[in-house]
């Protein structure tokens, strides 16, 4: 089977003065295209560090990382930037939108740095992406005029706009209430159904139940790796949730 | 590379986001550019005016003055450098072929009493040809003659200012004057000539025969200068050559000895004056340039603050695929746009200021395209130079740390 992600004995050590912090101690992880993976684990177990390596935001101390079968360890800083632009979409806990900038312009931002210029009409592409996350009518709103859930949808639209094969979401629901969290998970499940591989970091057991596979980390190592037989459907839950509320 | 239009659009957008701050930052450049252009314009205007006025003296003019050099290495004591005599004037008159007019000049000054009033002015002892050489004209009466000169007659021709100060509207011709207690008869009044290139009033003067002034007023035996008109403008250097030969013979200078006199033509005087005003222009310009540099430091300061403030934005841009070079160009284009906009506004301001100055002051500033281009490119360079360090700082940020920045 093809693998979109394959890491071999990946380690990351931070040096804090004389003290070495071993954030990752040897990660072997394979992810197939179309998977929906949730990474869980205690605070400080190395989840974000791993996500940063997978997302080509950082380089490992040792080990190999193959993205789409290509070893990315040997690439230059600029090629890293291009991979982030072309293949990966990021969704963060704190949304990380540009303030005082409209939703539309926020979503357009990655296309600004797309050197392949494969998208002919960036503005239309951004509108389409907002449409996919259900925010067609909020294009001119600035982040301060949007709710947390809406901001996260804009962030997801931004991750989508370059049509990446992989979306990385580090605690995307960490700042949101339960209902909005399920709402965001519904969006992610939707994208996953359209074939995009999704890796999600979360603390919450409830949220991880929407993924198809759960990886648990402790002290910089993967301790458990389970497929979820009957993953939950966020859309259905949302209907029930609304029912309970009413 | 990203498209330049996109870069500029992005730069304008982020400048707009912080209008007040951007304006204050640009203000440094605005003032700097305006100061450079205005200062240089003042210098250039002054030099143009001085040149025009010197040229109006007459372009065929030559002036002979005593030189300060020692003769044959022997120091002849104080005052010995004053070596021009009436004999020199006579010799030139006899021998020179390229000379149209000649006049000695004996400078004196003093208290003049006439018409019941009192006035202090300069008294120039000259020959009748002086009028022609300096293009003075008579308003009334007449100029003294060669005979008056030879006989040291005590006659005077008054400049307009002197005539008005002493006699008011009345025609002074035929009136008596006392210059330093020596009685003179007024025989003529000069037409108004106005300010000289150096700012002096050319009408605040009394002309009298050179010998009269030297022997009756000043005392001594040497004259101060000799004014000569060459027969034409083209012959001015030939005339200068000829005068040098005659003067060296008259002063019995041996081969190898330095001239004990100094002949200047109009071109030399213009050169001298323009050298002075050039120095002035450079001085004014450099002082103004300092303010442009201060403006540049202002840009650097603000850009550094902005980089820190926008760390998270930089992190976001890096995360979605910006290369460090993209971040560098982004911040660099912001500072360049700031300084160029400042440059444009500064240039407009300079035009307004010089317009007002020409209207309401005695300055005659002149803005040349070269000055504007210079100030403009200088402001762009300032933008690049002082924008580079903050931009590089932004480009060097680590994406993860930038994203985590609070
Ligand atoms: N830039 C850094 N410098 C030094 N140590 C770091 C750095 N980033 C992370 N660490 C350390 O690496 C370890 C793993 O951190 P990481 O952020 O990956 O944890 P996490 O699993 O994401 O935790 P949380 O659930 O709280 O987000 C921690 O001990 C952390 O202190
Ligand atoms: Mg984390």
XYZ file of C-alpha atoms and ligand atoms in Angstrom:
684
model
C 0.000 0.000 0.000
C 1.146 3.553 -0.803
C 2.041 5.708 2.134
C 1.604 9.434 2.248
C 3.693 9.640 5.418
C 6.413 7.349 6.657
C 8.797 8.186 9.469
C 11.709 6.028 10.533
C 13.123 6.381 14.021
C 12.410 10.117 14.025
C 13.898 11.974 17.014
C 13.890 15.571 18.079
C 16.045 16.910 20.877
C 15.863 20.499 22.085
C 18.885 21.938 23.800
C 17.984 24.263 26.657
C 21.369 25.501 27.679
C 23.114 22.382 29.014
C 19.916 20.379 29.341
C 18.768 18.239 26.427
C 14.997 17.822 26.139
C 14.144 14.668 24.213
C 10.790 15.662 22.754
C 10.720 12.725 20.329
C 12.708 9.555 21.015
C 12.151 7.500 17.881
C 8.870 7.699 16.042
C 7.940 5.080 13.448
C 4.670 6.106 11.893
C 3.037 5.271 8.589
C -0.052 6.969 7.275
C -1.902 5.883 4.136
C -3.716 8.334 1.883
C -7.262 8.980 2.989
C -6.691 8.165 6.635
C -8.125 10.260 9.455
C -5.621 9.999 12.273
C -5.950 11.356 15.787
C -2.823 11.771 17.895
C -3.449 11.739 21.607
C -1.293 11.888 24.681
C -0.493 13.845 27.797
C 0.788 17.377 27.670
C 4.464 17.426 26.805
C 4.403 13.986 25.200
C 5.630 15.407 21.907
C 2.450 15.655 19.820
C 3.038 19.178 18.560
C 6.693 18.466 17.947
C 5.727 15.529 15.741
C 3.158 17.607 13.890
C 5.755 20.276 13.195
C 8.084 17.690 11.700
C 5.321 16.130 9.606
C 4.292 19.607 8.490
C 7.829 20.512 7.389
C 7.894 23.439 9.800
C 10.925 21.944 11.514
C 13.665 19.426 10.880
C 14.289 16.281 12.961
C 17.426 15.744 14.991
C 17.775 12.285 13.472
C 15.772 9.722 11.552
C 14.089 9.843 8.174
C 10.840 11.307 7.010
C 9.280 10.338 3.687
C 6.417 12.449 2.382
C 4.707 10.925 -0.654
C 7.653 8.533 -0.835
C 10.204 11.357 -1.039
C 12.811 11.844 1.680
C 12.320 15.445 2.776
C 15.297 15.544 5.149
C 17.573 16.407 2.279
C 15.556 19.374 1.057
C 16.462 23.038 1.386
C 14.599 25.645 3.413
C 12.914 26.972 0.293
C 11.776 23.494 -0.735
C 10.353 23.066 2.744
C 8.384 26.278 2.242
C 7.119 25.045 -1.109
C 5.988 21.702 0.391
C 4.070 23.577 3.096
C 2.472 25.621 0.366
C 1.639 22.809 -2.063
C 1.001 19.649 -0.085
C 0.027 20.601 3.436
C -2.687 22.638 5.034
C -2.376 23.727 8.664
C -5.116 24.303 11.193
C -4.065 25.624 14.596
C -5.634 25.772 18.018
C -5.469 29.586 18.057
C -6.843 29.919 14.487
C -3.869 32.073 13.473
C -5.684 34.324 11.054
C -4.304 37.695 9.984
C -6.094 40.338 12.016
C -7.812 43.250 10.328
C -7.839 41.225 7.133
C -11.008 39.892 5.557
C -11.844 36.190 5.565
C -11.396 36.178 1.810
C -7.917 37.668 1.942
C -6.938 35.309 4.721
C -7.960 32.353 2.602
C -6.186 33.779 -0.441
C -2.905 34.117 1.440
C -1.369 30.702 0.548
C -2.032 31.303 -3.158
C 0.005 34.507 -2.877
C 3.040 32.295 -2.245
C 2.146 29.624 -4.811
C 5.016 29.730 -7.267
C 3.437 27.196 -9.605
C 0.572 29.638 -10.261
C -1.651 26.673 -10.949
C -4.686 28.506 -9.609
C -5.754 30.929 -12.259
C -8.192 32.953 -10.222
C -7.064 33.086 -6.574
C -10.063 35.091 -5.493
C -12.522 32.580 -6.958
C -10.556 29.707 -5.429
C -10.779 31.416 -2.038
C -14.532 31.924 -2.422
C -14.913 28.253 -3.356
C -12.918 27.200 -0.302
C -15.093 29.367 1.947
C -18.129 27.808 0.308
C -16.853 24.345 1.213
C -16.695 25.282 4.902
C -20.088 26.990 4.721
C -18.915 30.597 5.008
C -19.827 31.872 1.558
C -21.716 34.777 3.156
C -18.866 35.861 5.445
C -16.171 36.636 2.881
C -15.794 40.293 3.852
C -15.816 39.726 7.604
C -12.648 40.251 9.545
C -11.630 37.734 12.231
C -12.805 40.058 15.011
C -16.268 39.962 13.461
C -16.429 36.159 13.438
C -17.161 33.606 16.150
C -14.465 31.136 17.213
C -16.040 28.358 15.201
C -16.308 30.583 12.153
C -12.694 31.659 12.533
C -11.636 28.029 12.622
C -13.679 27.388 9.482
C -11.855 30.242 7.774
C -8.582 28.649 8.884
C -9.731 25.334 7.396
C -10.691 27.079 4.165
C -7.220 28.579 4.089
C -5.743 25.102 4.562
C -7.932 23.850 1.705
C -7.381 26.532 -0.869
C -4.203 25.065 -2.342
C -5.905 21.668 -2.610
C -3.420 19.856 -0.388
C -3.374 16.106 0.046
C -2.766 16.464 3.771
C -4.317 18.611 6.475
C -2.623 18.880 9.854
C -4.743 20.152 12.710
C -3.088 20.730 16.115
C -5.903 20.859 18.685
C -8.276 22.629 16.290
C -11.115 22.384 18.802
C -9.066 23.368 21.847
C -10.583 26.840 22.021
C -14.125 25.875 21.081
C -17.203 24.683 22.951
C -18.532 21.172 22.474
C -21.084 21.896 19.824
C -18.759 24.020 17.764
C -16.086 21.337 18.156
C -18.391 18.735 16.675
C -19.218 21.202 13.945
C -15.533 21.546 13.039
C -15.108 17.766 13.175
C -17.982 17.486 10.723
C -16.138 19.775 8.335
C -12.956 17.733 8.702
C -14.823 14.444 8.227
C -16.376 15.897 5.123
C -12.970 16.756 3.708
C -11.679 13.331 4.651
C -14.586 11.802 2.767
C -13.400 13.778 -0.270
C -10.041 12.000 -0.019
C -7.891 14.409 2.005
C -5.668 12.788 4.607
C -6.177 14.352 8.017
C -3.971 14.227 11.069
C -5.443 15.720 14.191
C -3.965 16.321 17.624
C -6.430 16.353 20.466
C -6.683 15.982 24.206
C -10.310 15.065 24.186
C -11.435 11.452 23.948
C -14.771 12.527 22.502
C -13.096 14.318 19.631
C -10.755 11.435 18.866
C -13.787 9.209 18.330
C -14.423 11.010 15.026
C -11.100 9.792 13.657
C -10.591 6.419 11.961
C -7.359 5.678 13.795
C -5.949 6.791 17.131
C -2.254 6.993 17.974
C -1.317 7.575 21.599
C 2.014 9.100 22.566
C 3.896 9.172 25.834
C 7.320 10.671 26.521
C 8.172 11.105 22.880
C 7.222 7.609 21.814
C 4.141 6.041 20.229
C 2.635 3.653 22.811
C -0.610 2.674 21.176
C -1.883 2.632 17.615
C -5.491 1.499 17.144
C -7.988 1.549 14.339
C -11.414 2.792 15.355
C -13.962 0.246 14.249
C -17.054 2.354 14.564
C -15.985 5.937 14.275
C -18.622 8.480 15.034
C -20.282 10.618 12.405
C -20.106 14.273 13.413
C -22.970 15.326 11.195
C -25.311 12.850 12.857
C -24.122 13.891 16.288
C -24.781 17.484 15.380
C -28.390 16.675 14.517
C -28.782 14.839 17.819
C -27.056 17.663 19.666
C -29.463 20.174 18.227
C -32.312 17.835 19.140
C -31.146 17.686 22.766
C -30.858 21.417 22.899
C -34.365 22.023 21.662
C 9.934 35.843 -7.447
C 6.496 37.020 -6.564
C 4.962 39.614 -8.807
C 6.028 43.155 -8.030
C 2.503 44.503 -8.315
C 1.348 41.986 -5.719
C 4.230 42.932 -3.456
C 3.457 46.627 -3.763
C -0.233 45.976 -3.150
C 0.612 44.017 -0.006
C 2.986 46.764 1.135
C 0.368 49.471 0.646
C -2.190 47.348 2.449
C -0.116 46.884 5.550
C 0.914 50.550 5.534
C -2.761 51.444 5.405
C -3.484 49.201 8.352
C -1.383 51.535 10.462
C -2.117 54.892 8.907
C -1.098 57.160 11.752
C 2.155 55.405 12.428
C 3.025 55.166 8.741
C 2.417 58.868 8.320
C 4.639 59.771 11.252
C 7.346 57.495 9.905
C 7.103 59.010 6.459
C 7.203 62.475 8.037
C 10.890 62.006 8.788
C 11.544 61.302 5.126
C 9.168 64.051 3.993
C 11.046 66.647 6.013
C 14.405 65.244 5.002
C 13.666 65.265 1.276
C 12.013 68.681 1.426
C 14.972 70.064 3.393
C 17.507 68.721 0.908
C 15.645 70.097 -2.096
C 14.933 73.504 -0.510
C 18.460 73.968 0.821
C 20.073 73.052 -2.480
C 17.538 75.274 -4.262
C 18.512 78.216 -2.051
C 22.190 77.643 -2.764
C 21.619 77.258 -6.495
C 19.363 80.300 -6.583
C 21.946 82.432 -4.798
C 24.708 81.329 -7.130
C 22.588 81.954 -10.213
C 21.810 85.452 -8.991
C 25.408 86.256 -8.179
C 26.547 84.993 -11.575
C 23.932 87.017 -13.390
C 24.962 90.146 -11.548
C 28.666 89.628 -12.075
C 28.017 89.079 -15.751
C 26.055 92.320 -15.822
C 29.231 94.126 -14.726
C 30.499 93.596 -18.242
C 32.094 90.467 -19.586
C 35.052 92.270 -21.121
C 36.231 93.520 -17.740
C 39.768 92.926 -16.441
C 41.000 93.966 -13.039
C 44.622 94.460 -12.074
C 45.456 94.341 -8.389
C 48.695 94.266 -6.484
C 49.755 90.777 -5.526
C 50.918 89.737 -2.099
C 53.893 87.700 -3.277
C 57.419 88.738 -2.258
C 59.582 90.192 -4.922
C 62.658 88.085 -5.584
C 62.354 86.527 -2.171
C 62.993 89.820 -0.412
C 60.399 90.907 2.032
C 59.870 94.559 1.471
C 57.953 95.252 4.644
C 54.391 96.078 5.385
C 52.530 97.878 2.659
C 55.212 97.240 0.117
C 52.894 95.005 -1.864
C 50.935 97.996 -3.006
C 52.780 98.413 -6.230
C 50.319 99.907 -8.706
C 50.973 103.457 -9.798
C 49.634 106.034 -12.228
C 52.738 105.275 -14.265
C 51.444 101.742 -14.817
C 48.187 103.162 -16.100
C 50.070 105.458 -18.487
C 52.254 102.615 -19.748
C 49.221 100.469 -20.496
C 47.540 103.375 -22.277
C 50.616 103.895 -24.433
C 51.395 100.286 -25.267
C 48.269 98.145 -25.084
C 46.509 97.400 -28.361
C 43.733 95.169 -27.043
C 42.396 97.636 -24.515
C 39.363 99.782 -25.141
C 39.165 101.702 -21.870
C 41.186 101.963 -18.695
C 40.701 103.525 -15.304
C 42.699 103.549 -12.083
C 40.827 102.982 -8.865
C 41.693 104.686 -5.592
C 39.399 103.635 -2.831
C 38.681 105.994 -0.012
C 35.807 106.849 2.191
C 34.622 109.457 4.558
C 32.176 111.939 5.887
C 30.437 114.078 3.291
C 28.695 117.334 4.144
C 26.432 118.986 1.614
C 22.967 120.455 1.298
C 23.043 120.975 5.047
C 23.254 117.251 5.635
C 25.767 114.658 6.525
C 26.433 111.246 4.900
C 29.138 108.638 5.178
C 30.028 106.927 1.913
C 32.824 105.533 -0.184
C 34.791 107.780 -2.512
C 36.204 106.168 -5.622
C 39.020 107.902 -7.409
C 38.712 106.968 -11.068
C 39.176 108.165 -14.645
C 36.336 109.351 -16.843
C 36.369 106.031 -18.721
C 35.272 104.322 -15.543
C 31.688 105.170 -16.440
C 31.978 103.196 -19.640
C 33.837 100.282 -18.019
C 31.283 99.785 -15.270
C 28.361 100.863 -17.455
C 27.245 103.715 -15.261
C 25.187 106.387 -16.927
C 24.723 110.039 -16.072
C 21.362 111.291 -14.966
C 22.298 114.934 -14.960
C 25.377 117.111 -15.275
C 28.527 115.649 -16.742
C 31.519 113.456 -15.972
C 34.893 115.029 -15.229
C 37.336 115.274 -18.127
C 40.892 114.121 -18.619
C 42.010 117.651 -17.971
C 40.213 117.664 -14.614
C 42.059 114.469 -13.816
C 45.483 115.814 -14.731
C 44.949 118.961 -12.716
C 43.510 117.093 -9.719
C 40.430 119.233 -9.820
C 38.132 118.944 -6.840
C 35.005 117.876 -8.664
C 32.616 115.058 -7.762
C 29.976 112.941 -9.477
C 27.416 111.593 -7.022
C 25.740 108.222 -6.966
C 21.954 108.286 -6.762
C 21.814 107.299 -3.111
C 24.281 109.984 -2.038
C 22.499 112.641 -4.082
C 19.165 111.774 -2.521
C 20.514 111.544 1.014
C 22.143 114.978 0.825
C 19.979 116.974 -1.540
C 16.662 115.142 -1.661
C 14.764 115.778 -4.866
C 16.818 118.835 -5.699
C 19.370 118.581 -8.524
C 22.774 118.895 -6.796
C 24.756 119.834 -9.917
C 26.713 123.004 -9.165
C 26.356 122.574 -5.391
C 29.293 122.516 -3.016
C 30.333 119.528 -0.902
C 32.887 118.944 1.797
C 34.490 115.538 1.792
C 36.576 115.114 4.930
C 36.668 118.915 5.046
C 37.984 119.306 1.513
C 35.614 121.343 -0.665
C 34.351 119.724 -3.901
C 31.983 120.910 -6.589
C 29.248 118.557 -7.750
C 29.295 118.334 -11.542
C 27.089 115.286 -12.177
C 24.726 112.662 -10.818
C 24.703 108.983 -11.835
C 21.666 106.999 -12.857
C 20.463 104.376 -10.431
C 22.219 100.993 -10.749
C 20.908 98.995 -7.827
C 22.403 96.226 -5.732
C 25.668 94.623 -6.711
C 26.179 90.880 -6.887
C 27.721 90.937 -3.451
C 24.796 92.822 -1.984
C 26.313 96.305 -1.753
C 24.438 99.412 -2.928
C 26.261 100.501 -6.104
C 24.656 103.917 -5.915
C 26.070 104.751 -2.485
C 29.290 106.148 -3.940
C 31.027 109.362 -5.034
C 33.277 109.380 -8.089
C 36.110 111.882 -8.263
C 39.327 112.143 -10.317
C 41.807 109.497 -9.160
C 44.655 111.909 -8.485
C 42.397 114.229 -6.530
C 41.321 111.400 -4.258
C 44.828 109.994 -3.841
C 46.643 113.283 -3.199
C 43.958 115.403 -1.514
C 41.974 112.820 0.441
C 43.807 109.591 0.922
C 47.497 110.329 0.766
C 50.248 107.990 -0.428
C 51.429 107.166 -3.916
C 49.890 103.844 -4.861
C 46.560 103.138 -6.486
C 44.423 100.187 -5.414
C 43.337 98.705 -8.701
C 43.260 99.240 -12.423
C 40.033 98.543 -14.343
C 40.442 97.648 -18.002
C 37.943 96.896 -20.760
C 39.235 94.573 -23.467
C 38.299 95.484 -27.022
C 36.015 92.481 -27.160
C 34.906 89.526 -25.111
C 36.822 87.122 -27.364
C 40.028 89.054 -26.844
C 39.854 88.945 -23.084
C 42.565 86.320 -22.587
C 44.808 87.900 -25.209
C 44.331 91.247 -23.493
C 45.183 89.657 -20.166
C 48.368 88.281 -21.751
C 49.286 91.639 -23.185
C 48.665 93.437 -19.888
C 50.852 90.939 -18.089
C 53.735 91.602 -20.478
C 53.364 95.367 -20.176
C 53.087 95.250 -16.390
C 56.104 92.966 -16.000
C 58.160 95.340 -18.118
C 56.838 98.328 -16.197
C 57.778 96.717 -12.896
C 61.137 95.531 -14.299
C 60.528 91.940 -13.307
C 63.296 89.516 -14.320
C 62.626 86.190 -15.979
C 61.598 83.683 -13.314
C 60.365 86.300 -10.885
C 56.770 86.078 -9.796
C 54.290 88.732 -10.854
C 53.806 91.378 -8.181
C 50.360 92.027 -9.561
C 47.357 89.943 -10.321
C 45.083 90.224 -13.328
C 41.602 88.808 -13.082
C 38.972 88.593 -15.737
C 35.249 88.234 -15.317
C 35.384 84.468 -15.810
C 37.804 84.127 -12.884
C 35.552 86.197 -10.675
C 32.539 84.134 -11.642
C 34.526 80.991 -10.935
C 35.496 82.312 -7.540
C 31.969 83.324 -6.667
C 30.522 80.053 -7.867
C 33.144 78.118 -5.919
C 31.960 79.959 -2.825
C 28.296 79.368 -3.499
C 29.008 75.749 -4.416
C 30.592 75.237 -1.013
C 27.572 76.917 0.520
C 25.206 74.685 -1.443
C 27.084 71.546 -0.447
C 27.096 72.654 3.173
C 23.359 73.381 3.198
C 22.654 70.159 1.320
C 24.687 68.019 3.701
C 23.011 69.497 6.748
C 19.675 68.672 5.158
C 20.930 65.199 4.213
C 21.553 64.547 7.878
C 17.859 65.057 8.519
C 17.119 62.580 5.745
C 19.334 60.047 7.473
C 17.565 60.739 10.755
C 14.322 60.078 8.886
C 15.805 56.793 7.694
C 16.648 55.805 11.248
C 13.013 56.563 12.073
C 11.962 54.092 9.401
C 14.324 51.463 10.766
C 12.987 52.035 14.270
C 9.363 51.651 13.209
C 10.090 48.661 11.010
C 11.854 46.928 13.911
C 8.844 47.536 16.141
C 6.601 46.347 13.360
C 8.579 43.139 12.877
C 8.246 42.342 16.570
C 4.565 43.222 16.576
C 3.877 41.153 13.522
C 5.884 38.114 14.535
C 2.758 35.982 14.522
C 1.782 37.259 11.085
C 5.224 36.308 9.833
C 4.763 32.856 11.381
C 1.428 32.440 9.602
C 2.917 33.492 6.297
C 5.804 31.065 6.720
C 3.397 28.265 7.661
C 1.335 28.693 4.512
C 4.422 28.521 2.354
C 6.222 31.876 2.284
C 9.965 31.553 1.793
C 12.268 33.701 3.936
C 13.060 35.694 0.823
C 9.333 36.463 0.468
C 9.253 37.844 3.993
C 12.415 39.827 3.323
C 10.968 41.396 0.177
C 7.681 42.076 1.923
C 9.244 44.121 4.701
C 11.779 45.698 2.398
C 9.065 46.822 -0.001
C 7.133 48.279 2.905
C 10.038 50.461 3.956
C 10.797 51.402 0.355
C 7.173 52.323 -0.286
C 7.174 54.361 2.931
C 10.287 56.268 1.969
C 9.226 56.748 -1.648
C 5.829 58.061 -0.633
C 7.689 60.289 1.825
C 9.950 61.333 -1.045
C 7.017 62.278 -3.257
C 5.262 64.270 -0.550
C 8.585 65.846 0.459
C 9.209 66.953 -3.119
C 5.763 68.533 -3.344
C 6.365 70.226 -0.007
C 9.678 71.565 -1.304
C 7.914 73.105 -4.308
C 5.400 74.767 -2.007
C 8.106 76.074 0.334
C 10.246 77.491 -2.465
C 7.176 79.089 -4.025
C 6.362 80.787 -0.729
C 9.987 81.856 -0.281
C 10.134 83.431 -3.719
C 6.923 85.280 -2.992
C 7.630 86.540 0.482
C 11.403 86.598 1.039
C 14.452 87.884 -0.804
C 15.623 84.319 -1.463
C 15.381 83.137 -5.044
C 15.514 79.358 -4.642
C 15.719 77.356 -7.864
C 14.743 73.692 -8.046
C 16.560 71.718 -10.720
C 15.350 68.297 -11.909
C 18.728 66.860 -10.924
C 18.188 67.936 -7.315
C 14.783 66.280 -7.196
C 16.138 63.080 -8.735
C 19.024 63.128 -6.273
C 16.830 63.645 -3.217
C 14.418 61.043 -4.501
C 16.999 58.355 -5.125
C 18.556 59.205 -1.805
C 15.245 58.576 -0.065
C 14.882 55.246 -1.880
C 18.389 54.284 -0.818
C 17.531 55.273 2.739
C 14.467 53.017 2.507
C 16.505 50.049 1.305
C 19.391 50.657 3.666
C 17.422 51.200 6.843
C 14.709 48.721 5.876
C 17.121 45.903 5.241
C 18.094 45.072 8.789
C 14.500 44.814 10.123
C 13.454 42.888 6.996
C 16.294 40.435 7.440
C 15.357 40.025 11.068
C 11.821 39.155 9.991
C 13.034 36.733 7.336
C 15.281 34.886 9.804
C 12.403 34.067 12.161
C 11.764 30.429 12.879
C 8.185 29.588 11.819
C 7.329 27.580 14.940
C 8.597 30.202 17.355
C 6.925 32.938 15.345
C 3.597 31.093 15.455
C 3.876 30.594 19.189
C 4.778 34.255 19.811
C 2.291 36.058 22.031
N 11.217 25.060 21.225
C 11.385 24.229 22.260
N 12.483 24.327 23.020
C 12.690 23.504 24.055
N 11.852 22.544 24.399
C 10.741 22.374 23.682
C 10.443 23.212 22.582
N 9.267 22.820 22.037
C 8.861 21.786 22.797
N 9.733 21.512 23.767
C 9.614 20.459 24.755
O 9.372 19.251 24.060
C 8.429 18.491 24.743
C 7.254 18.139 23.854
O 6.571 19.344 23.564
P 5.278 19.422 22.656
O 4.920 20.799 22.445
O 5.517 18.557 21.457
O 4.204 18.715 23.602
P 2.661 18.476 23.320
O 2.482 17.003 23.355
O 2.243 19.177 22.108
O 2.020 19.120 24.592
P 0.626 19.907 24.707
O -0.426 18.833 24.721
O 0.718 20.608 25.993
O 0.526 20.793 23.537
C 8.009 19.279 25.961
O 8.721 18.788 27.077
C 8.432 20.695 25.661
O 8.831 21.334 26.844
Mg 0.890 20.763 21.650
